[in-house]
Short mmCIF file of C-alpha atoms in Angstrom, two decimals:
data_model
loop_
_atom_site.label_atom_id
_atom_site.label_comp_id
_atom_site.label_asym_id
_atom_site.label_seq_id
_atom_site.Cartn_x
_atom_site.Cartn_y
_atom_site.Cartn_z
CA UNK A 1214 13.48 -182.09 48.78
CA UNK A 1215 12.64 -183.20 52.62
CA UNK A 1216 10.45 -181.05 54.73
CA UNK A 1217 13.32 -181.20 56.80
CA UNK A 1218 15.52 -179.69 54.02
CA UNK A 1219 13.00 -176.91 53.13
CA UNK A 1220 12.30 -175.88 56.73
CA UNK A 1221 16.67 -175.52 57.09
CA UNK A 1222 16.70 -173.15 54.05
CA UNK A 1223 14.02 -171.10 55.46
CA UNK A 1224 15.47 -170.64 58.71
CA UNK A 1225 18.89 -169.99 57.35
CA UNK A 1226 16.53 -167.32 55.07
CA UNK A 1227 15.15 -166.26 57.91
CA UNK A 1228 18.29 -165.89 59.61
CA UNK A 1229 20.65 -163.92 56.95
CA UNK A 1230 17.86 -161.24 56.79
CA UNK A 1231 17.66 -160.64 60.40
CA UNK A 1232 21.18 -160.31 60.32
CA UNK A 1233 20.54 -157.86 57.32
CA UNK A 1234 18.20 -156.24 59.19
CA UNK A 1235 20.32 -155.72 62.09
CA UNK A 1236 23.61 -154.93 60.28
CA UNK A 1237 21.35 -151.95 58.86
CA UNK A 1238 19.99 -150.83 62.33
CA UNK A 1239 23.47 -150.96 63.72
CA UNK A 1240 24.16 -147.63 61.99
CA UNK A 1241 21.28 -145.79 62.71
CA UNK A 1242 20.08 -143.41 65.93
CA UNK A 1243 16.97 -143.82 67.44
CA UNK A 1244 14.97 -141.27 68.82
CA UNK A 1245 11.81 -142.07 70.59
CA UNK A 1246 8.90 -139.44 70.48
CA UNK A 1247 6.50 -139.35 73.44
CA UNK A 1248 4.23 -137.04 71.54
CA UNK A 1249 0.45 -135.97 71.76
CA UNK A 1250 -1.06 -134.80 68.42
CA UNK A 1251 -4.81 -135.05 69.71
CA UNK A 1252 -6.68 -133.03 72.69
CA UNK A 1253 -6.17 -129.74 73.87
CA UNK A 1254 -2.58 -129.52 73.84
CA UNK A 1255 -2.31 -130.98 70.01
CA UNK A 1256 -1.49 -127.71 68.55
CA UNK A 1257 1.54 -127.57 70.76
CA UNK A 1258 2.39 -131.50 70.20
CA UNK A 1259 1.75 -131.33 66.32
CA UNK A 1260 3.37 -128.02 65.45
CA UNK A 1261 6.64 -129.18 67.86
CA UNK A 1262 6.98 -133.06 66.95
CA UNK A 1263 6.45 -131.85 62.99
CA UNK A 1264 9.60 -129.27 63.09
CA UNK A 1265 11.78 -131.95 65.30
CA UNK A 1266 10.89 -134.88 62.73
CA UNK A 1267 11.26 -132.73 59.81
CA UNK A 1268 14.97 -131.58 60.99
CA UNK A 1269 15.67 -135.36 61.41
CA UNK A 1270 14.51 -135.99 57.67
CA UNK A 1271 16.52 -132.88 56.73
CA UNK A 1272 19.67 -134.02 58.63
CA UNK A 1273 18.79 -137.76 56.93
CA UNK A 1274 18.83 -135.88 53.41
CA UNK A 1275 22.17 -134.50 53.79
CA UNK A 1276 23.36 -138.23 54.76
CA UNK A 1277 22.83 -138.66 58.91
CA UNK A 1278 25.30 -137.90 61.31
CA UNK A 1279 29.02 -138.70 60.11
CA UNK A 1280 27.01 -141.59 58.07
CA UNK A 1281 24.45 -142.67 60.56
CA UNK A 1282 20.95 -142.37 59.85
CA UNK A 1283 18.66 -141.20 62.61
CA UNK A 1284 15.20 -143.34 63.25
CA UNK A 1285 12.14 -142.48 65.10
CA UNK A 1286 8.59 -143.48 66.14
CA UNK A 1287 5.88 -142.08 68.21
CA UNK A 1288 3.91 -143.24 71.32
CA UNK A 1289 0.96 -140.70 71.51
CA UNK A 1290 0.69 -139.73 74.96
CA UNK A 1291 -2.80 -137.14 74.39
CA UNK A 1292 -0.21 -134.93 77.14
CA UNK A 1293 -1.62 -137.61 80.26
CA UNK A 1294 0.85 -138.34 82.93
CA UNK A 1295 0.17 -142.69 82.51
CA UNK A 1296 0.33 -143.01 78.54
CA UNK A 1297 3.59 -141.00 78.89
CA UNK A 1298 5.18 -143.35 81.55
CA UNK A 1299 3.77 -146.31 79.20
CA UNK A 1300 5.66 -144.42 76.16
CA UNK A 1301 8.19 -144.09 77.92
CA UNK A 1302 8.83 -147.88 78.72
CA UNK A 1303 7.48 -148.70 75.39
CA UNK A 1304 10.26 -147.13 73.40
CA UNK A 1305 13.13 -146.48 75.86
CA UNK A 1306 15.19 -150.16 74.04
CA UNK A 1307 15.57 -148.80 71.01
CA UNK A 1308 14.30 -149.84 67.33
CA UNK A 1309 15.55 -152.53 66.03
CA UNK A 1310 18.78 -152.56 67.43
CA UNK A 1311 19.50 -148.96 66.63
CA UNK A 1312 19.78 -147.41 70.39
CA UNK A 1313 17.90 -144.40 72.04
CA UNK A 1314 19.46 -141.22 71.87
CA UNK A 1315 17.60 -139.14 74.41
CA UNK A 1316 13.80 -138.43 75.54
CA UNK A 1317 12.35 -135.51 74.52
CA UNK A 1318 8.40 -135.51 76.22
CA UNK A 1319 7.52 -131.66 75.90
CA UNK A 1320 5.44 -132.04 79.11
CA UNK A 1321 6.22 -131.28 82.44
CA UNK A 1322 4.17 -134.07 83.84
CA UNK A 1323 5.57 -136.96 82.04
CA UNK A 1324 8.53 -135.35 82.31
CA UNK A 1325 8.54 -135.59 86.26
CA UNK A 1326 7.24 -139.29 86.22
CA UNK A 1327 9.73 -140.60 83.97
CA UNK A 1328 12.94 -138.64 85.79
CA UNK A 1329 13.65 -141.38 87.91
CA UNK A 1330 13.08 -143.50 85.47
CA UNK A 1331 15.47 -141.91 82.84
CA UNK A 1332 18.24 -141.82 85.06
CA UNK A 1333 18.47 -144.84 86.20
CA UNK A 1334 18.03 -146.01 82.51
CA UNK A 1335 20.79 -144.09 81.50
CA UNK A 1336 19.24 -141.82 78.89
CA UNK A 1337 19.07 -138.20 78.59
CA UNK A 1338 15.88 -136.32 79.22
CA UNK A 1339 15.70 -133.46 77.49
CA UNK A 1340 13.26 -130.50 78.44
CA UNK A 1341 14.13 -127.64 76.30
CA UNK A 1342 12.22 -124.11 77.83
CA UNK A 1343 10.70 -126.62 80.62
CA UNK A 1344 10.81 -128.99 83.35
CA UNK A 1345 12.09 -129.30 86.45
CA UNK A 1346 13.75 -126.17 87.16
CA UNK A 1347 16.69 -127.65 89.96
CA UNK A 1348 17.31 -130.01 87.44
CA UNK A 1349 19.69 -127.02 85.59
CA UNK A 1350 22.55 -128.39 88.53
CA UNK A 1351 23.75 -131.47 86.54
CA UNK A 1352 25.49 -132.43 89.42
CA UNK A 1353 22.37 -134.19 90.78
CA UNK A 1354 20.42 -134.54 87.51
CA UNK A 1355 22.99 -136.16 85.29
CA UNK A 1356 20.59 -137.01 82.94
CA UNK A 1357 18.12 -134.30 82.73
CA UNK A 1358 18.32 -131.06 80.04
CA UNK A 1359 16.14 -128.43 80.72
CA UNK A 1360 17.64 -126.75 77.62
CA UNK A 1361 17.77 -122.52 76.81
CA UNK A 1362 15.35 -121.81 79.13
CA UNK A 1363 14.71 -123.54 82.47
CA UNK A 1364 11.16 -121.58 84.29
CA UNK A 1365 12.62 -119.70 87.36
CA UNK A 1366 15.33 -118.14 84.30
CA UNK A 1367 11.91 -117.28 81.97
CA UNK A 1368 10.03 -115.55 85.14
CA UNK A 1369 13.06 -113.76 86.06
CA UNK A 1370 13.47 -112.56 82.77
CA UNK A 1371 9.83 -111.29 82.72
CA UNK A 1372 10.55 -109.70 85.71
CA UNK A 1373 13.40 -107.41 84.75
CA UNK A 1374 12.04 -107.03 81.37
CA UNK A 1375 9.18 -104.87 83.08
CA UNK A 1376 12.08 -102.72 85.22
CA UNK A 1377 13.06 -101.79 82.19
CA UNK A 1378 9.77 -100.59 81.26
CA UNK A 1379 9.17 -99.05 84.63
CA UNK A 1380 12.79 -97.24 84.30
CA UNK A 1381 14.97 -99.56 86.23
CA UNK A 1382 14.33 -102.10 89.39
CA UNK A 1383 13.62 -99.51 91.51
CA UNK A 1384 10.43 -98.72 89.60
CA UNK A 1385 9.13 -102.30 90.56
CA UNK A 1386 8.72 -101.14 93.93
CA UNK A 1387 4.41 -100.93 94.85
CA UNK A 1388 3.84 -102.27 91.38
CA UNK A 1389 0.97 -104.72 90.87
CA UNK A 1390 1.37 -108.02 89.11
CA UNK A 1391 -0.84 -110.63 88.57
CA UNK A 1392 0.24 -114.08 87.71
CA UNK A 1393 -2.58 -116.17 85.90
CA UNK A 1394 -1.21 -120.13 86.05
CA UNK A 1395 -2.52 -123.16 84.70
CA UNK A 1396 -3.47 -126.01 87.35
CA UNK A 1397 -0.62 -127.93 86.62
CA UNK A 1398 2.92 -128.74 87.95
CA UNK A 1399 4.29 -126.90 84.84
CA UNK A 1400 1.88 -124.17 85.47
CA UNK A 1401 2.68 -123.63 89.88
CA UNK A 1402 6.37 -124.38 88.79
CA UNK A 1403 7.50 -120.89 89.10
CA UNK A 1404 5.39 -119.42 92.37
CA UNK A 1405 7.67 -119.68 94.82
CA UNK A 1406 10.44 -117.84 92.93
CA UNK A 1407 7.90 -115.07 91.77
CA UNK A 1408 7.65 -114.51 95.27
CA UNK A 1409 10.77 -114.11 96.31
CA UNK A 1410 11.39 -111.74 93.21
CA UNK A 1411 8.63 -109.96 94.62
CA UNK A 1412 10.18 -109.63 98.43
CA UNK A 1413 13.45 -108.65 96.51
CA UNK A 1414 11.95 -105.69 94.19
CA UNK A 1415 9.21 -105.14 96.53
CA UNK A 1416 5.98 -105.45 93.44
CA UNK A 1417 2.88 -107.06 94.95
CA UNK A 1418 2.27 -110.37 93.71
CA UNK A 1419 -1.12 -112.13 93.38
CA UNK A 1420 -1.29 -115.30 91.93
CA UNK A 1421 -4.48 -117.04 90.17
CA UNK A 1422 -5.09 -120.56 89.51
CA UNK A 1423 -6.92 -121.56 85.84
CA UNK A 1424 -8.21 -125.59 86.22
CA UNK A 1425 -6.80 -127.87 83.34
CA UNK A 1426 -7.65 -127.12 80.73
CA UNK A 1427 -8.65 -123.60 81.38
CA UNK A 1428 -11.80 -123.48 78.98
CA UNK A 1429 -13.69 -120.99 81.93
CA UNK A 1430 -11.77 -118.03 83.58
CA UNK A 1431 -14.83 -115.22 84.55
CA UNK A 1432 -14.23 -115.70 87.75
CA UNK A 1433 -10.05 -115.15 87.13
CA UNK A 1434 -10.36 -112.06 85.21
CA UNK A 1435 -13.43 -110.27 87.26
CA UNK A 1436 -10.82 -110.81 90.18
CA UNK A 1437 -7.70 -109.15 88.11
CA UNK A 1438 -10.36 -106.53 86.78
CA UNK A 1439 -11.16 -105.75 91.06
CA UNK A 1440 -6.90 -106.07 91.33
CA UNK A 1441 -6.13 -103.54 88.91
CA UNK A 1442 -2.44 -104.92 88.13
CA UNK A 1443 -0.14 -103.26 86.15
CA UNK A 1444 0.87 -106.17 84.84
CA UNK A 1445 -0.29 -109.58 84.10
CA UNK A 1446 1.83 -112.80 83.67
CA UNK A 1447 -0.37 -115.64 81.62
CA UNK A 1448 1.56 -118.63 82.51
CA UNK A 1449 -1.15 -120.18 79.80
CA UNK A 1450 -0.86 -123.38 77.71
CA UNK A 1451 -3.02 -124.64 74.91
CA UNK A 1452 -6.56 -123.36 74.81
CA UNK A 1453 -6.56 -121.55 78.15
CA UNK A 1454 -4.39 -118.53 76.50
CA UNK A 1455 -6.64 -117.85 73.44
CA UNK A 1456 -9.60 -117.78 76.21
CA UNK A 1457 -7.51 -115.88 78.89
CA UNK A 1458 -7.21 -113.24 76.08
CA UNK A 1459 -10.94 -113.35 75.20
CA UNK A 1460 -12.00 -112.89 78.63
CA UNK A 1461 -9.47 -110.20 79.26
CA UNK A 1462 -11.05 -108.23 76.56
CA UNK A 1463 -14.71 -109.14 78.15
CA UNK A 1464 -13.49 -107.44 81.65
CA UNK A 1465 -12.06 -104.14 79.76
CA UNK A 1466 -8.43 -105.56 80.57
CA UNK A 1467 -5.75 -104.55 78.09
CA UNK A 1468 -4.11 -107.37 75.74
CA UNK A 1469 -0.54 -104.69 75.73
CA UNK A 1470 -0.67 -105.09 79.85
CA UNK A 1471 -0.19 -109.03 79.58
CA UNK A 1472 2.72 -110.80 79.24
CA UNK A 1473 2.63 -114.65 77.76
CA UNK A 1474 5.26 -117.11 78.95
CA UNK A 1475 7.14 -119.34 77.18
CA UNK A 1476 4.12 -121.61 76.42
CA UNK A 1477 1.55 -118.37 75.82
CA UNK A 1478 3.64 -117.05 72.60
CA UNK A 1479 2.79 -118.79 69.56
CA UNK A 1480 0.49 -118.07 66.60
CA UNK A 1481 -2.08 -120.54 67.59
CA UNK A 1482 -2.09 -119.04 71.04
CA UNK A 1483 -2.89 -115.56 69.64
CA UNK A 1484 -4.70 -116.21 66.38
CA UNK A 1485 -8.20 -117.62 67.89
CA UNK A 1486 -8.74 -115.08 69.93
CA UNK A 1487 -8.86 -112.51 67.04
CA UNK A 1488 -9.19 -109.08 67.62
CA UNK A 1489 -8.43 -109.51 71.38
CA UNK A 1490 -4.85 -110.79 70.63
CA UNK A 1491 -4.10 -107.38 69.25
CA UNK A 1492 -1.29 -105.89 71.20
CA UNK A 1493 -0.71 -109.26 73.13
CA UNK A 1494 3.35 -109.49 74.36
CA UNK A 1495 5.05 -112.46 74.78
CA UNK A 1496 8.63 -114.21 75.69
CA UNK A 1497 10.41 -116.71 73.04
CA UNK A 1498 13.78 -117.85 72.71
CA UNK A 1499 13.39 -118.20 69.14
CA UNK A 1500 11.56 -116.16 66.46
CA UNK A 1501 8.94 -117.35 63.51
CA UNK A 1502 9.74 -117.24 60.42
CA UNK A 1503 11.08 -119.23 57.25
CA UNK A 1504 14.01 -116.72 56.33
CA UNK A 1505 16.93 -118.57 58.26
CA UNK A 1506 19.01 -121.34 56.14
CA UNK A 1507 18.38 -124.15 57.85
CA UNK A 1508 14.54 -123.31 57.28
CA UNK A 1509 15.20 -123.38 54.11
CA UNK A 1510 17.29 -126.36 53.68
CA UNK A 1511 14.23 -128.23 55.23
CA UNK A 1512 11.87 -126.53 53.19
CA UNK A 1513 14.05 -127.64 49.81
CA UNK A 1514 14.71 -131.09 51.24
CA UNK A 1515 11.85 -132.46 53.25
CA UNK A 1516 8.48 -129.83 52.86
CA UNK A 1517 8.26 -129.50 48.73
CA UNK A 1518 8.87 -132.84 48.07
CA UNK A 1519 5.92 -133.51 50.32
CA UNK A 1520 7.56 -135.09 53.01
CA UNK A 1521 7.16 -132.67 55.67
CA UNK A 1522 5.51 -133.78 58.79
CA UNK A 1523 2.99 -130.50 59.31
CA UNK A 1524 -0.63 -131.84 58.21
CA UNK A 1525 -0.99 -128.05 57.90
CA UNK A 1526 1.97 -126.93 55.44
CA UNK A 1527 1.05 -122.61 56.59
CA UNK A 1528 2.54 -123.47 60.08
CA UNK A 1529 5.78 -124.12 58.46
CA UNK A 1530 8.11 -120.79 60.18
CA UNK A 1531 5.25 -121.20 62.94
CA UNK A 1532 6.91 -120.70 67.04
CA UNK A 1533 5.87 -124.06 67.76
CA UNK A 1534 7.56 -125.71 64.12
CA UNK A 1535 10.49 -123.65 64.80
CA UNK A 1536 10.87 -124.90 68.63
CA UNK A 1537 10.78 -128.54 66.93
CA UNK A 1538 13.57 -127.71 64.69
CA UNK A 1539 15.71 -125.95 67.29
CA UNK A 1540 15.17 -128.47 69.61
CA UNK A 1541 16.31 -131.33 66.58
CA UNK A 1542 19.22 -128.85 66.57
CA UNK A 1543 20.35 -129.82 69.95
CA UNK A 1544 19.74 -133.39 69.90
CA UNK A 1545 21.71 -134.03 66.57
CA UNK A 1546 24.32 -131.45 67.84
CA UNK A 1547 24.67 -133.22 71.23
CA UNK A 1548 24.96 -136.35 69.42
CA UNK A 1549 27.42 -135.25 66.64
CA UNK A 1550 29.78 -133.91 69.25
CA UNK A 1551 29.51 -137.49 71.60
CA UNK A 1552 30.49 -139.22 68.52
CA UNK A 1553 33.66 -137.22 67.93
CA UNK A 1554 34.39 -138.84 71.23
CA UNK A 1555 33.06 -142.52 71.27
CA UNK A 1556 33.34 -142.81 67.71
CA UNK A 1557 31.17 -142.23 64.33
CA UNK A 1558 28.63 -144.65 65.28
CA UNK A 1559 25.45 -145.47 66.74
CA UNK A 1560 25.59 -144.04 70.46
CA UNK A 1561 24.45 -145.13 74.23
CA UNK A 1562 22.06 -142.71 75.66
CA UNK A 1563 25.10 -142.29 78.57
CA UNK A 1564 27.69 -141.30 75.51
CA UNK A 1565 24.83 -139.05 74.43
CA UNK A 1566 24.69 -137.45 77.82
CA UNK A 1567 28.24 -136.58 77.24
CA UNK A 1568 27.54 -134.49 74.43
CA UNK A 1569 24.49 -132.47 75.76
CA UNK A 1570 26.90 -131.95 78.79
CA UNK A 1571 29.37 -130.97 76.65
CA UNK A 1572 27.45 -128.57 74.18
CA UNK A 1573 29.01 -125.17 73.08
CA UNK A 1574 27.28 -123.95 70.26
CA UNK A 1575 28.80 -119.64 69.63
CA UNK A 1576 27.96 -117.58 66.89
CA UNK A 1577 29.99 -119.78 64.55
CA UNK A 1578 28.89 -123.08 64.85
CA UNK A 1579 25.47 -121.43 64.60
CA UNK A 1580 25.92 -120.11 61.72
CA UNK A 1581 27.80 -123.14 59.80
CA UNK A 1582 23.79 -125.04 60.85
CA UNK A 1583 21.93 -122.38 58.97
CA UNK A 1584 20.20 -121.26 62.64
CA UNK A 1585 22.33 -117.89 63.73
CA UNK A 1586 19.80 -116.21 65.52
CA UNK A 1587 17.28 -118.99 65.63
CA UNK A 1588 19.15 -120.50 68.33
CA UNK A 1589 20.29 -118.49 70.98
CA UNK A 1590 24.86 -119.54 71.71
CA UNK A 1591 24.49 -122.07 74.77
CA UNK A 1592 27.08 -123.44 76.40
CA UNK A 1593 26.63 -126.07 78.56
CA UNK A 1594 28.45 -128.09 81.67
CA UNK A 1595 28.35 -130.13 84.33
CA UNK A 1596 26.55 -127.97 86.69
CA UNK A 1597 24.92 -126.23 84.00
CA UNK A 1598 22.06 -128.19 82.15
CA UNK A 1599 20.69 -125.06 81.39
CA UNK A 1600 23.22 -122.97 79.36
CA UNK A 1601 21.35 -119.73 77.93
CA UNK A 1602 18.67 -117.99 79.81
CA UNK A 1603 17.50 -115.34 77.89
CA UNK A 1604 14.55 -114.40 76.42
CA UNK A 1605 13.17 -111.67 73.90
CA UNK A 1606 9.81 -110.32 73.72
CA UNK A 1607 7.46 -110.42 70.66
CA UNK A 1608 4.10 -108.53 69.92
CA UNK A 1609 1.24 -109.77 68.33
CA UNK A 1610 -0.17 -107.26 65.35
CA UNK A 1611 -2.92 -109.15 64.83
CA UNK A 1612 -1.51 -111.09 62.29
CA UNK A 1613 1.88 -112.30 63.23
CA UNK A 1614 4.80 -111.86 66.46
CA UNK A 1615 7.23 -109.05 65.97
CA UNK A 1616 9.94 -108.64 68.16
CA UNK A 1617 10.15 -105.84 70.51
CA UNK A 1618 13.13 -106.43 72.25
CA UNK A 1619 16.81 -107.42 72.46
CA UNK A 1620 17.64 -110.57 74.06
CA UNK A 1621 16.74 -109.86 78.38
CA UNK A 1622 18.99 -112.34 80.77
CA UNK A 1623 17.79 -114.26 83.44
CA UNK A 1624 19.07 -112.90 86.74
CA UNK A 1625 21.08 -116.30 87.26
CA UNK A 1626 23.23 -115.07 90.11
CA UNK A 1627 20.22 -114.36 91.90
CA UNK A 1628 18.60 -118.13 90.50
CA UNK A 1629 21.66 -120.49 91.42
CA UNK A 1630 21.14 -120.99 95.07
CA UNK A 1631 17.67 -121.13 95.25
CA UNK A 1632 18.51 -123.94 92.50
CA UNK A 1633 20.80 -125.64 94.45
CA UNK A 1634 19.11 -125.31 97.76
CA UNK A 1635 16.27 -127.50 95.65
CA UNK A 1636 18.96 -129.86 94.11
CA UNK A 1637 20.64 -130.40 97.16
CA UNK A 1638 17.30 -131.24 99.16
CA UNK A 1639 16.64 -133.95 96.07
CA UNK A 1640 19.78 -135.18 96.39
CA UNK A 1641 19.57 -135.85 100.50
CA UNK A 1642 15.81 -136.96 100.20
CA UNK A 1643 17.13 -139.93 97.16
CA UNK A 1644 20.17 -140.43 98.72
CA UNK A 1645 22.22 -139.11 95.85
CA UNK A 1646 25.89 -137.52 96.10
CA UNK A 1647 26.09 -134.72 93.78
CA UNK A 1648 29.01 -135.07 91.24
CA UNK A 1649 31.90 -133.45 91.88
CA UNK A 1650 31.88 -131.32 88.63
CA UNK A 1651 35.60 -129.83 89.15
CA UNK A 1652 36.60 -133.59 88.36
CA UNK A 1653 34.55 -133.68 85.44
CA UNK A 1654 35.82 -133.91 81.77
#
């Protein structure tokens, strides 16, 4: 046989399984992870990317979505602003051939850098319990999902959640609170709105800067001891909040006087500090725990066949875990209801949009996925990216979160022009005109 000969067979080789190749990739859904599973934030990055990849193995088991299988890979970002943007562009193509669903960074940061950048590319950015807060008016951000919980709806919450304490709004009046941030866009997000909550209720605010990554705070803490606040809002994240609590203790200031936001509330917030934690209240929009269905479908499925993601299999039913598997929830659900109208098939990031936009997930859809009461009902539209806003507060007993609340709204009627007076100032400074969302389907 020529050279000739054998080269043509080998290329024709070559060629049938690329086409093989790609004939598989054509039904599957890619989802690219910008995560971080090393520095100070890995706790955060490892417990959430472990419950999101698990769900995607879980919804895999039970054979994909209407058929298709769903793909990932990870571009570890360590939580920096520049390896995220690189991730970003890195992954944004697809895998081979199977196309990007939707962006899912779980940092502010990268999450600001690559907006522009998203949109533009046509694929959703999803920011579940973070983000850009203006970005809840779809009508400028298309593209971007700052899911349950955007941060002027989790401050808010905070807010009325201690009226109720005090015995109604007017009790906020002369109150003292304290709000302890992390040096960080995420962590100044939400000052503005605290103070006009405070002009509107009439509490006096102070508000405290921690540097990245918060390691030192004697200086913070002597200054809330000289305050005396009634209240103190950690608006923490990674290792500052199991130091914030340390030092808290140090200064004689009690753990059951300080509130944890939405990234302050998990186990391996609370745990390290020990004894401090004790008493420690925080906000979640989803509880621990392994006792809801879809838990255990993973748990059957992916974990004891020793396929789960978790290096550490005792954070399984951990805050963080369970964020990762509510926020697979979303995705997959935002992409199961696109393909009822594009088709049962791989999807464009824009059809994906469509679904997020579109999401409307009650008590009985909920409960069909296993996750009633794991997943707060959301409904979600063209000016609302946003679509729950509502939190419930947990206590630490040393040992674990138990809730101490019923779910507290957001005061959204109070949020939405302060929203839109941001969204609308994006929109003239880019040059964009907002959608018309009444012409929306």
């Amino acid at each position: 046989m020529s050279t000739r000969s054998v080269l043509g067979r080998l290329a024709l080789a070559v060629s049938l399984a690329a086409g093989a190749l790609n004939v598989h990739a054509a039904n599957e859904q890619y989802f690219p992870l910008q995560s971080y599973r090393v520095g100070p934030y890995a706790a955060g990055g490892t417990g959430f990317f472990g419950g999101f990849i698990d769900y995607l193995k879980y919804v895999n088991a039970q054979g994909g979505v209407n058929g298709v299988k769903l793909t990932w890979s990870e571009c570890e970002t360590e939580y920096v602003v520049e390896k995220g943007v690189e991730c970003y562009e890195r992954l944004k193509g697809g895998l081979n051939g199977a196309p990007a669903a939707a962006t899912n960074p779980l940092s502010v940061g990268i999450a600001y850098a690559t907006l522009e950048r998203s949109t533009a590319d046509k694929l959703p950015l999803i920011t579940i319990n973070h983000g850009r807060t203006d970005s809840t008016d779809g009508s400028v951000f298309p593209y971007v999902f700052p899911l349950q919980l955007n941060p002027y709806s989790e401050v808010s919450a905070i807010v009325n959640w201690i009226a109720q304490q005090a015995g109604g709004e007017q009790g906020l009046k002369g109150k003292k609170i304290v709000t302890l941030f992390h040096g960080s866009p995420y962590g100044k997000e939400t000052n503005e709105v605290l103070q006009a909550l405070a002009d509107k209720y009439g509490f006096e605010l102070s508000l405290l800067e921690v540097p990245h990554p918060g390691n030192e705070q004697q200086s913070q803490w002597l200054n809330i001891r000289r305050l005396k606040p009634d209240w103190v809002i950690l608006r923490g994240w990674g290792v500052m909040n199991p130091v914030a609590l340390k030092t808290a203790q140090k200064v004689g200031f009690p753990a059951d006087r300080i509130i944890g936001n939405i990234w302050s509330n998990s186990e391996e917030d609370a745990a390290p500090a020990g004894a401090a934690a004790k008493g420690f209240i925080a906000i979640t929009t989803h509880p621990s725990g392994t006792e809801f269905p879809v838990l255990q479908g993973i748990k059957q499925a992916v974990v004891d066949k020793g396929q789960g993601d978790l290096a550490d299999p005792k954070r399984f039913g951990t805050v963080y875990y369970n964020l990762g598997v509510v926020n697979g929830i979303l995705n997959v659900e935002a992409l199961r209801l696109a393909q009822e109208k594009f088709g049962r098939q791989p999807l464009s990031g824009e059809q994906v949009r469509w679904g997020f936009e579109h999401l409307n997930l009650d008590d009985t859809r909920l409960q069909a996925l296993g996750a009633k009461g794991l997943v707060q009902p959301l409904k979600l539209s063209c000016s609302d990216h946003e679509g729950g806003g509502a939190v419930r507060f947990q206590q630490w007993d040393g040992q674990k979160w138990k809730l101490i609340s019923d779910w507290v709204q957001a005061d959204r009627a109070f949020l939405r022009p302060i929203i839109e007076a941001s969204s609308h100032q994006y929109a003239k400074e880019k040059g964009i005109t907002p959608r018309d969302c009444s012409q929306e389907g």
